[in-house]
mmCIF file of C-alpha atoms in Angstrom:
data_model
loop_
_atom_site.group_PDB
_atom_site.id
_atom_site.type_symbol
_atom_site.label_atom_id
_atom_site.label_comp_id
_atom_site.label_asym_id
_atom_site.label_seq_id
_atom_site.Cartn_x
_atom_site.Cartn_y
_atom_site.Cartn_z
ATOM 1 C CA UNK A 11 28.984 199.069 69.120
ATOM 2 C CA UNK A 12 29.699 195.597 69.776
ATOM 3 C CA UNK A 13 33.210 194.328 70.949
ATOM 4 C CA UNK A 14 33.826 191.585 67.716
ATOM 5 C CA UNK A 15 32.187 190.779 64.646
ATOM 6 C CA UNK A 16 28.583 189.910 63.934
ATOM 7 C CA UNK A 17 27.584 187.210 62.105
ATOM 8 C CA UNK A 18 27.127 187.543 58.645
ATOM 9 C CA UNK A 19 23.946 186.552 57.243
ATOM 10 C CA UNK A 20 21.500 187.134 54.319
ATOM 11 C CA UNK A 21 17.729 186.808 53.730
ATOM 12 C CA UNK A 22 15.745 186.924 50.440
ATOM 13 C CA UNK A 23 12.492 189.174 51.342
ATOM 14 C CA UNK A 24 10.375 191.180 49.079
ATOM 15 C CA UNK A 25 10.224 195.176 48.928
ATOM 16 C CA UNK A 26 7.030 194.878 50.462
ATOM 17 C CA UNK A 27 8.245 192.886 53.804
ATOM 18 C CA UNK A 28 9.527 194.197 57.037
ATOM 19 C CA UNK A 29 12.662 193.800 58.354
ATOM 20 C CA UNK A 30 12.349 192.919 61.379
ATOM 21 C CA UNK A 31 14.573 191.650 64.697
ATOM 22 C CA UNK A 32 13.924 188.006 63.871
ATOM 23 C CA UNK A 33 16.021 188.857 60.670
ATOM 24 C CA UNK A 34 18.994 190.365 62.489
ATOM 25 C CA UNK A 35 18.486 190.049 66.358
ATOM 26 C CA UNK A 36 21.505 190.908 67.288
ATOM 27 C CA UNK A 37 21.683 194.543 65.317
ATOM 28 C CA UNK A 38 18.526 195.410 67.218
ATOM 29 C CA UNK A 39 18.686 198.548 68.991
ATOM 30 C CA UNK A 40 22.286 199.581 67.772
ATOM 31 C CA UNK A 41 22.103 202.813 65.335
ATOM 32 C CA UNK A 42 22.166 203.001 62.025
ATOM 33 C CA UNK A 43 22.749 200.171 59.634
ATOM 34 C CA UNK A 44 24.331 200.037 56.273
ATOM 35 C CA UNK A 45 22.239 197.538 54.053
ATOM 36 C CA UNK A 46 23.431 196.069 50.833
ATOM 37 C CA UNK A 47 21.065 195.424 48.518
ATOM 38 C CA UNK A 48 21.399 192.698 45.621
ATOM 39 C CA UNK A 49 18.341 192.375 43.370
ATOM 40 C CA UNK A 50 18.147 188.851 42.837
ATOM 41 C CA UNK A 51 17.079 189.126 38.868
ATOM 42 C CA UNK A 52 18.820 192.121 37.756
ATOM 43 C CA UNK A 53 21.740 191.402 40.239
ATOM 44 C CA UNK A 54 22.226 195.530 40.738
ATOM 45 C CA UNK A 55 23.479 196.429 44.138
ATOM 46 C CA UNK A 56 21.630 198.990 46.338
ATOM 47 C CA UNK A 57 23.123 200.820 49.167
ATOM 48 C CA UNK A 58 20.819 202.405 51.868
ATOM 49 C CA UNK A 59 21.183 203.478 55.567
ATOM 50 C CA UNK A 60 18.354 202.497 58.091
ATOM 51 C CA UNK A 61 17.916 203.445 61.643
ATOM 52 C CA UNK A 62 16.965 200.470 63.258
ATOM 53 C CA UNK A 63 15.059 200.939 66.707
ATOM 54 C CA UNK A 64 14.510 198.588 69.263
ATOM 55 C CA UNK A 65 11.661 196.793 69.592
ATOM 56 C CA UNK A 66 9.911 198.116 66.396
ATOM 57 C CA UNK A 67 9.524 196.607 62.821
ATOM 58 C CA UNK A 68 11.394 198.316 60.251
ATOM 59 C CA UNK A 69 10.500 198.373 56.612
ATOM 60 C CA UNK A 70 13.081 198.056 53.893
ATOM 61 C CA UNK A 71 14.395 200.996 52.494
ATOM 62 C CA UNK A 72 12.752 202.109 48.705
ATOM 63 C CA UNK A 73 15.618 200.859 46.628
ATOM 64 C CA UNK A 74 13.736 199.116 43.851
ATOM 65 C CA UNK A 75 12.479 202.454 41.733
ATOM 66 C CA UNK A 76 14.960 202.045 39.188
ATOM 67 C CA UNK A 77 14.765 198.398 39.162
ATOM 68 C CA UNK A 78 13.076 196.641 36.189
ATOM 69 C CA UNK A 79 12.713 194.105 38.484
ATOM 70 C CA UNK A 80 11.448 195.406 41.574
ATOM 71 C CA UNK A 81 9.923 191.938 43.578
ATOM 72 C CA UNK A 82 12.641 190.250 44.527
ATOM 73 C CA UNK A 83 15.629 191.041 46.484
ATOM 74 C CA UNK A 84 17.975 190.095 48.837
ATOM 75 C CA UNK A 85 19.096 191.794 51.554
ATOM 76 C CA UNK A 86 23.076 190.930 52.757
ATOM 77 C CA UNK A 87 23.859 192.204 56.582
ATOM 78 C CA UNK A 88 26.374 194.326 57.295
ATOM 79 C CA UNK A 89 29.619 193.287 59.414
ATOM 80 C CA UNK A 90 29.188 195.205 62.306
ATOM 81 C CA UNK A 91 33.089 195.877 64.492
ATOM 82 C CA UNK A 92 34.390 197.398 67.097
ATOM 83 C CA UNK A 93 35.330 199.790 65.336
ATOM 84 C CA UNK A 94 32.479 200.688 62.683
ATOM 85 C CA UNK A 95 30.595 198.475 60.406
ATOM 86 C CA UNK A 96 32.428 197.249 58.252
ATOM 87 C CA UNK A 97 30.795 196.113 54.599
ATOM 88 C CA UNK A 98 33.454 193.242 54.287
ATOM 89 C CA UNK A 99 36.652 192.291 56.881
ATOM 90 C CA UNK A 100 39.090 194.269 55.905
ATOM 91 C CA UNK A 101 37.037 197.048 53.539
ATOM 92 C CA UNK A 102 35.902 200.551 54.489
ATOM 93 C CA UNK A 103 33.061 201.175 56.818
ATOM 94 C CA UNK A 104 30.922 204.042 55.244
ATOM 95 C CA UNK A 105 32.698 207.124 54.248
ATOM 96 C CA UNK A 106 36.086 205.735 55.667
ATOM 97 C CA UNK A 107 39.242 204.518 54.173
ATOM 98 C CA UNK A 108 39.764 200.986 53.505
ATOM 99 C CA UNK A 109 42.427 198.858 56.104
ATOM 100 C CA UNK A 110 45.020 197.430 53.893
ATOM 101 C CA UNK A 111 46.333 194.271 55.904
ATOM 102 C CA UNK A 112 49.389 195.770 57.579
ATOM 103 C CA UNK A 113 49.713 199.437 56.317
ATOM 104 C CA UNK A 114 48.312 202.251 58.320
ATOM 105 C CA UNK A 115 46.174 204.575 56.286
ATOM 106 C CA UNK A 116 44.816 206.541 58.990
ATOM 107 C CA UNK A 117 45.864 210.157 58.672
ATOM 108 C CA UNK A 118 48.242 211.478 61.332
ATOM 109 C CA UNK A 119 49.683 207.600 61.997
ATOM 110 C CA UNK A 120 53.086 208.305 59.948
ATOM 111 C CA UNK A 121 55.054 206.090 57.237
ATOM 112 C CA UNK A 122 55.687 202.959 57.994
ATOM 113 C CA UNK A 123 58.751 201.815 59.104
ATOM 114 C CA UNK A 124 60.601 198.599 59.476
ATOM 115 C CA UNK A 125 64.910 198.211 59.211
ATOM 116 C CA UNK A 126 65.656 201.295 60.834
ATOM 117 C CA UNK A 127 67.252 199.001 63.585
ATOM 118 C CA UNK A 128 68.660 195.909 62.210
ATOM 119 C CA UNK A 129 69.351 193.069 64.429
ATOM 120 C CA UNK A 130 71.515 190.359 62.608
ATOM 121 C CA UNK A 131 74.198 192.258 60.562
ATOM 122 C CA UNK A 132 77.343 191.389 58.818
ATOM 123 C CA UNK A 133 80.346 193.466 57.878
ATOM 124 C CA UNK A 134 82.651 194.308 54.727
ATOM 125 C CA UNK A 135 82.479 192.840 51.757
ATOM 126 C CA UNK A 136 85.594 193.557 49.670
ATOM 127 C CA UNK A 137 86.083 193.501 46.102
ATOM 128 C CA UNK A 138 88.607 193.507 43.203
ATOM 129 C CA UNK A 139 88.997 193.431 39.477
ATOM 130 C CA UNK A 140 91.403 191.613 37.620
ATOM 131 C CA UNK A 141 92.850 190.538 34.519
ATOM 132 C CA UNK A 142 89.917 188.289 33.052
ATOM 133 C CA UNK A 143 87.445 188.337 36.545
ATOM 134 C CA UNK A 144 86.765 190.086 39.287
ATOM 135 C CA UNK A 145 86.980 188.609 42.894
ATOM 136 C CA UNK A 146 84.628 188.935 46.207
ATOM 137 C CA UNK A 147 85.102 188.486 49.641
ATOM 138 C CA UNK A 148 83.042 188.620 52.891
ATOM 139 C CA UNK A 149 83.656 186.988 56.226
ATOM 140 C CA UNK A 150 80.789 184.347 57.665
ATOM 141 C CA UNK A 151 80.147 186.327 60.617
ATOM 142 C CA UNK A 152 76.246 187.441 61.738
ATOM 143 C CA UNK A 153 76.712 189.854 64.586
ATOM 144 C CA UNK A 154 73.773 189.898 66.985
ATOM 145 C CA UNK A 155 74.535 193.921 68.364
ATOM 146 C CA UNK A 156 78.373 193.443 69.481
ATOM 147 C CA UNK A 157 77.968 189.631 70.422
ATOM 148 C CA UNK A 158 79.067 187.281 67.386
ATOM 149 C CA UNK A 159 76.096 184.848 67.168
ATOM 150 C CA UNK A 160 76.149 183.683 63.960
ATOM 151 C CA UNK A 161 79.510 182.206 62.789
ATOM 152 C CA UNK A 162 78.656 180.708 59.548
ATOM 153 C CA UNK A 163 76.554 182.242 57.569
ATOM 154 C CA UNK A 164 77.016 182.877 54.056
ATOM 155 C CA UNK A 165 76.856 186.431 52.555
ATOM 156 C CA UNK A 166 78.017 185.677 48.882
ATOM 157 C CA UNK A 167 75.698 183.969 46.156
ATOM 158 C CA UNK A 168 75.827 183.234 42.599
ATOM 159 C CA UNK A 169 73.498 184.955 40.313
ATOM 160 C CA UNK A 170 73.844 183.163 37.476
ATOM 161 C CA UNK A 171 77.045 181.331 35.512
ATOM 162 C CA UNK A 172 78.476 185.212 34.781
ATOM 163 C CA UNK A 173 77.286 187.421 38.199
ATOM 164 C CA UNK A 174 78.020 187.084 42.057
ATOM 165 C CA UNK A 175 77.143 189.388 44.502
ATOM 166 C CA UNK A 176 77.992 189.937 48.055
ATOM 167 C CA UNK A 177 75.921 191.771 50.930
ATOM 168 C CA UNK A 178 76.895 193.818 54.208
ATOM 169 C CA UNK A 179 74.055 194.845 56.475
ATOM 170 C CA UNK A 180 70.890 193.257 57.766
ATOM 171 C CA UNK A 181 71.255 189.572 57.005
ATOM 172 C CA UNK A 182 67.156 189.311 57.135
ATOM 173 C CA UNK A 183 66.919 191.933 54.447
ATOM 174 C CA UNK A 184 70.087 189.886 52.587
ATOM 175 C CA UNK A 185 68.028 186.937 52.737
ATOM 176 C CA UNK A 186 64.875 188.785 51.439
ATOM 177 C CA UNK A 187 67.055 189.723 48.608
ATOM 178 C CA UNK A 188 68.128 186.629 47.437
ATOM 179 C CA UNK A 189 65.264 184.765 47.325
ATOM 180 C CA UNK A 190 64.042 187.570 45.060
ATOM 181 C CA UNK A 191 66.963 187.400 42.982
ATOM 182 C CA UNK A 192 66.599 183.306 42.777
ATOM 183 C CA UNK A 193 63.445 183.310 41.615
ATOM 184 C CA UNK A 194 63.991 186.317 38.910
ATOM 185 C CA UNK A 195 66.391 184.220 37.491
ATOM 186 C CA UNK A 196 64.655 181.090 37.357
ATOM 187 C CA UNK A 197 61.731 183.276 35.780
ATOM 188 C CA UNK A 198 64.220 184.282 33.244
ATOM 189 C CA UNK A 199 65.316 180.754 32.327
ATOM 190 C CA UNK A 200 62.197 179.712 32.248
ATOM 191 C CA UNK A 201 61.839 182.013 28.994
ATOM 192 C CA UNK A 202 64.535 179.357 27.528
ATOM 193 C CA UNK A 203 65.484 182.490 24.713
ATOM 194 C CA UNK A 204 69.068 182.557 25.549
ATOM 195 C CA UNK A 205 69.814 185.487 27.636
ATOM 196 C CA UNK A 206 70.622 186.016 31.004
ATOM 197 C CA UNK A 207 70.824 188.713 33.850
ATOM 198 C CA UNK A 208 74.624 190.838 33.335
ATOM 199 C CA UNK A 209 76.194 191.886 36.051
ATOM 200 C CA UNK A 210 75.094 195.377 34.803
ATOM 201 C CA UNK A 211 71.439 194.997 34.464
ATOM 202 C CA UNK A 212 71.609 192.541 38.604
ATOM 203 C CA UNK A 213 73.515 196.010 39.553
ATOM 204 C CA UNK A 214 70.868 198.063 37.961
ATOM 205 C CA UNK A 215 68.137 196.507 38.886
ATOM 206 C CA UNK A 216 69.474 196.675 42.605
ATOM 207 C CA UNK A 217 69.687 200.518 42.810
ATOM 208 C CA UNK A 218 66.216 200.904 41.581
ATOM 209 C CA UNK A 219 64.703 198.671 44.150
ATOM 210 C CA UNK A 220 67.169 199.740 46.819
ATOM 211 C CA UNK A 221 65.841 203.757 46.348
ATOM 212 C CA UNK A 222 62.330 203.006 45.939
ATOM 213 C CA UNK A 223 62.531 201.443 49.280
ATOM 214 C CA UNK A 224 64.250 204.334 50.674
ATOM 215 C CA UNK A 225 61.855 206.243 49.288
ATOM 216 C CA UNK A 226 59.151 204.652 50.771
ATOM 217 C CA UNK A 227 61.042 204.747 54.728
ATOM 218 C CA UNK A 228 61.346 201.052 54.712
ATOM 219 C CA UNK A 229 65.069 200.235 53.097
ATOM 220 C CA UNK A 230 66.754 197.496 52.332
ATOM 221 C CA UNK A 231 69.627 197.696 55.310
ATOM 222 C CA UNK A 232 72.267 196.495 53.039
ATOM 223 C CA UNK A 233 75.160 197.640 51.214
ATOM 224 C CA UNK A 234 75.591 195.169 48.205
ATOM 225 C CA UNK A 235 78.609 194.322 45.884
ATOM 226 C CA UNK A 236 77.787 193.156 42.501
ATOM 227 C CA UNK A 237 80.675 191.142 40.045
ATOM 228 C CA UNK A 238 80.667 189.822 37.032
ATOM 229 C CA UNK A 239 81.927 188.897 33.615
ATOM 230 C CA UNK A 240 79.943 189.668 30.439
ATOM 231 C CA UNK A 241 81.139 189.143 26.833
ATOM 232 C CA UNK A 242 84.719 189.334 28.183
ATOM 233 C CA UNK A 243 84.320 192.783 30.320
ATOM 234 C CA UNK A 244 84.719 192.754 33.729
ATOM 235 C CA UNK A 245 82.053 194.743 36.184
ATOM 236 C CA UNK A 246 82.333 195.815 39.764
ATOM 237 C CA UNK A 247 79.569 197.403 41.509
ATOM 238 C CA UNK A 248 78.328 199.315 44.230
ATOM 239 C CA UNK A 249 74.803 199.516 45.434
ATOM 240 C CA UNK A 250 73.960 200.693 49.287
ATOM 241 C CA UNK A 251 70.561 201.626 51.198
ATOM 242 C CA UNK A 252 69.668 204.810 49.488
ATOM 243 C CA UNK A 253 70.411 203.841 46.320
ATOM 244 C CA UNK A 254 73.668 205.553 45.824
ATOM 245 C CA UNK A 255 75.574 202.914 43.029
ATOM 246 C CA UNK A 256 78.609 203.244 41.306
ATOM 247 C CA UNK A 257 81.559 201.080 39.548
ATOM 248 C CA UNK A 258 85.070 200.969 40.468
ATOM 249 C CA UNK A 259 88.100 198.338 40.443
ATOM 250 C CA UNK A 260 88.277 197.989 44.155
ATOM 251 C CA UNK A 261 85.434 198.136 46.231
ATOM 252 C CA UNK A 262 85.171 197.852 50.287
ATOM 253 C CA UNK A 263 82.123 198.194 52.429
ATOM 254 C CA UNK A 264 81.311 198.818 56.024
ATOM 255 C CA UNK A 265 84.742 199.195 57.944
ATOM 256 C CA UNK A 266 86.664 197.616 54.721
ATOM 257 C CA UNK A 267 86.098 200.964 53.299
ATOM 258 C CA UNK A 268 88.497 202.427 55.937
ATOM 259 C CA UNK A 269 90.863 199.942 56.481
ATOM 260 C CA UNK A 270 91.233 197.679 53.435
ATOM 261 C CA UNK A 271 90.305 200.036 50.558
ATOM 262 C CA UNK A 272 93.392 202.368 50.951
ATOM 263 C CA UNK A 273 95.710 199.384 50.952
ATOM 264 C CA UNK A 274 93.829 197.962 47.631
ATOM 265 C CA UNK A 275 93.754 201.359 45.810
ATOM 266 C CA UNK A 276 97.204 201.342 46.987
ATOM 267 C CA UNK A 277 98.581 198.703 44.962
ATOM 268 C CA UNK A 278 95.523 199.063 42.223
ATOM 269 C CA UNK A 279 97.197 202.179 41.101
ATOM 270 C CA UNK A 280 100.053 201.018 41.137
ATOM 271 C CA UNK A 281 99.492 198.083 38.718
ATOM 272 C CA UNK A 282 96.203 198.428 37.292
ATOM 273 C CA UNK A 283 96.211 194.904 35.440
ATOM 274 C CA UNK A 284 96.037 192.499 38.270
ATOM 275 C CA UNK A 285 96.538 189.018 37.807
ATOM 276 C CA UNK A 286 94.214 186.265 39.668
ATOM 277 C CA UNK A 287 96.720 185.131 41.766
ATOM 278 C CA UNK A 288 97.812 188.677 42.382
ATOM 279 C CA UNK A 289 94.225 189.997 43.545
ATOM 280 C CA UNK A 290 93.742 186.671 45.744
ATOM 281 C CA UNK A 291 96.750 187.626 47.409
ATOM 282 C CA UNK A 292 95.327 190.837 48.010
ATOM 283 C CA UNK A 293 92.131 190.146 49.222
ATOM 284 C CA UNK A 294 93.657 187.720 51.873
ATOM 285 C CA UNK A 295 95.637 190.280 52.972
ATOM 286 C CA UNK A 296 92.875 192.449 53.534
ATOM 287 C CA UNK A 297 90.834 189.760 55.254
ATOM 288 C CA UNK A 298 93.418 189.205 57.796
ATOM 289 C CA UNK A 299 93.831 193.191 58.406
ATOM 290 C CA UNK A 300 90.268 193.893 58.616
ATOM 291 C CA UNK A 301 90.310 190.662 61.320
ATOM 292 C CA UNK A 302 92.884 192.330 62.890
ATOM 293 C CA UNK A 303 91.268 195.467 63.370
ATOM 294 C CA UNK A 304 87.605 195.198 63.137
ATOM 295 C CA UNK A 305 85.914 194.372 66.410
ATOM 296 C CA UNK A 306 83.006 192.827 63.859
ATOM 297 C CA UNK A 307 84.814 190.611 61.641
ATOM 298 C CA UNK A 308 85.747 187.175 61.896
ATOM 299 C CA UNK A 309 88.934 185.015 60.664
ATOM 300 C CA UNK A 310 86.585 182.990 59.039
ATOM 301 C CA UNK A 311 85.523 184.000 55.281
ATOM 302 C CA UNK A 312 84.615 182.776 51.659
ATOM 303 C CA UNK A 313 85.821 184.281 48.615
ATOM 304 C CA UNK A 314 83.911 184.351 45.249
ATOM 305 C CA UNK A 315 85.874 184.215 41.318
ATOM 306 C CA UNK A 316 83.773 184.782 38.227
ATOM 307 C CA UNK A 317 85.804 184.011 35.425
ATOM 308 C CA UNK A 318 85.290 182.902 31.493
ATOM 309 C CA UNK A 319 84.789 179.420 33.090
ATOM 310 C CA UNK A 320 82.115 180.565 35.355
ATOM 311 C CA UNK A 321 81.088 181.632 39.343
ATOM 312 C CA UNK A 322 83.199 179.661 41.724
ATOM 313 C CA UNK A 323 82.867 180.374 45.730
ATOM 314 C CA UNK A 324 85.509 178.566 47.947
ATOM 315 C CA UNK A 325 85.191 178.681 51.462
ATOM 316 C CA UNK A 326 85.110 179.009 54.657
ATOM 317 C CA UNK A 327 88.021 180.040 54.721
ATOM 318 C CA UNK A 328 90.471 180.954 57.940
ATOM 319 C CA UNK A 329 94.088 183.344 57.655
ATOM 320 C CA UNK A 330 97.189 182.528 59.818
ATOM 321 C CA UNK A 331 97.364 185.248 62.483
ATOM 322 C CA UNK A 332 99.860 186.257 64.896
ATOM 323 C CA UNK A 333 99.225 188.305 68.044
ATOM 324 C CA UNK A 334 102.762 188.486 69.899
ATOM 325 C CA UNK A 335 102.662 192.288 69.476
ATOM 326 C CA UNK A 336 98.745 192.930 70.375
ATOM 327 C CA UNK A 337 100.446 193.992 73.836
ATOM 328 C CA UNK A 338 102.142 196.887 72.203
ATOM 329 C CA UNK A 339 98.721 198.239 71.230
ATOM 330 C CA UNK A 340 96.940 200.682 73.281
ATOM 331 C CA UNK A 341 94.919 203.295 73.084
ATOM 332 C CA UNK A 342 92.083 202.140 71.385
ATOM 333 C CA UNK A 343 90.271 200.440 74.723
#
């Protein structure tokens, strides 16, 4: 077989002609050749294989028997690759399996598989509920492996006048996300009936696309954090990689779930009405701890309120730290 394509080309000959090397010189000699056939009147295709020999006129295969219109036709070349002839770029080449543009469908080749090592990646996102809102926070860090490359970058975004959400993991599939999410709810305004995307049905919405792309080996490397206020309820949300989603009135991810979700729990239970300025307070807290203690975060950070008034995000975003005893810590080297 030849190394690249043939040209494509097309002749209008009768069913009593011969085919011959002057209609596709360069075909000459190389096996057998996969004609389509398109009557020119009755516009019915014919498929036919043909051994084409070299040097020798070949006569057109009988494909007109069950053609009221037998005279006329016109016979399309095949595109002949590297590979196999191919009918089309990109379709099947007789009795084979079409190539869809960047899947593998050969058997044997395995699934496809892309964010199983994700490059750019950003750390906790920590959330609260309180009285009247719920508050988000996430530092503007994008770690490139250990180094911090990135150092302001934005991981929170506003849904919609009622809904934030917040996103720890790959930053590319983050990004992938929102522009999905953008354009769903411009699509939805669009519609100009009234009604908008809850925090519920942004947080439901996430788990079913994040476990059909588990299920399909390709997830979404993120771990996302959905808040909101609807018709005067508050909603905080979990959603990670394999679809796994629940709600709760603290939420932490990556390391925050170690470090800063015992000491929000902590005074959660304690008081489960939280004012605003009370779960601020809290959330800086646990920004500066997680800073502290989290080789991956960064003292630099945004914070996101939805209340009755709407989705506010304030940042960046920096805590007052003091390391006069980090000499006193060892052990962890």
């Amino acid at each position: 077989m030849p190394a690249g394509p043939i040209k494509h080309v097309q002749y209008t000959i009768t069913t009593q002609e011969y085919l011959t090397h002057s209609h596709y010189p360069a075909l000459a000699g190389r096996g057998r050749i996969h004609f389509v056939v398109r009557h020119k009147l009755c516009g019915n295709l014919h498929c036919a294989n043909h051994k084409m020999a070299a040097g020798a006129a070949q006569e057109v295969p009988n494909i007109s028997a069950s053609c009221s219109y037998p005279r006329t036709v016109i016979v399309a070349g095949a595109m002949m690759m590297g590979s196999g002839m191919k009918l089309w770029p990109g379709g099947p080449t007789p009795g084979a399996l079409y190539s869809f543009p960047g899947e593998r469908t050969t058997a044997g080749d395995g699934p496809v598989r892309h964010t199983l090592n994700p490059m750019v990646t950003g750390t906790s996102v920590l959330g609260v509920k309180f009285d009247g809102g719920v508050i988000i926070a996430a530092d503007m860090l994008g770690s490139y492996g250990s180094l911090a490359r990135f150092r302001n970058i934005s991981r929170l975004m506003k849904v919609n006048s009622c809904t934030m959400l917040g996103a720890s993991g790959d930053y590319a599939d983050y990004q992938y996300l929102k522009q999905v999410i953008d354009q769903m709810v411009i699509d939805e305004e669009l519609l100009g009936d009234g009604h908008s995307y809850s925090p519920k049905a942004v947080h439901s919405w996430l788990t079913r696309v994040m476990y059909n792309r588990r299920s399909k080996m390709n997830p979404l490397w993120n771990t996302v954090v959905i808040g909101g206020l609807y018709e005067g309820e508050s909603f905080l949300g979990y959603v990670d990689k394999l679809g796994v989603a629940y709600e709760a009135p603290t939420i932490a991810t990556g390391f925050g779930a170690y470090l800063a979700q015992p000491l929000m729990r902590e005074v959660v239970e304690n008081k489960p009405s939280l004012t605003k300025d009370e779960a601020r307070q809290l959330v800086d807290r646990c920004m500066k701890v997680l800073y502290y203690r989290d080789a991956r975060s960064y003292n630099r950070y945004e914070i996101a309120t939805v209340t009755e008034s709407g989705v506010e995000i304030e940042g960046p975003i920096s805590s007052e730290t003091n390391w006069e005893i980090a000499h006193l810590i060892k052990g962890f080297e």
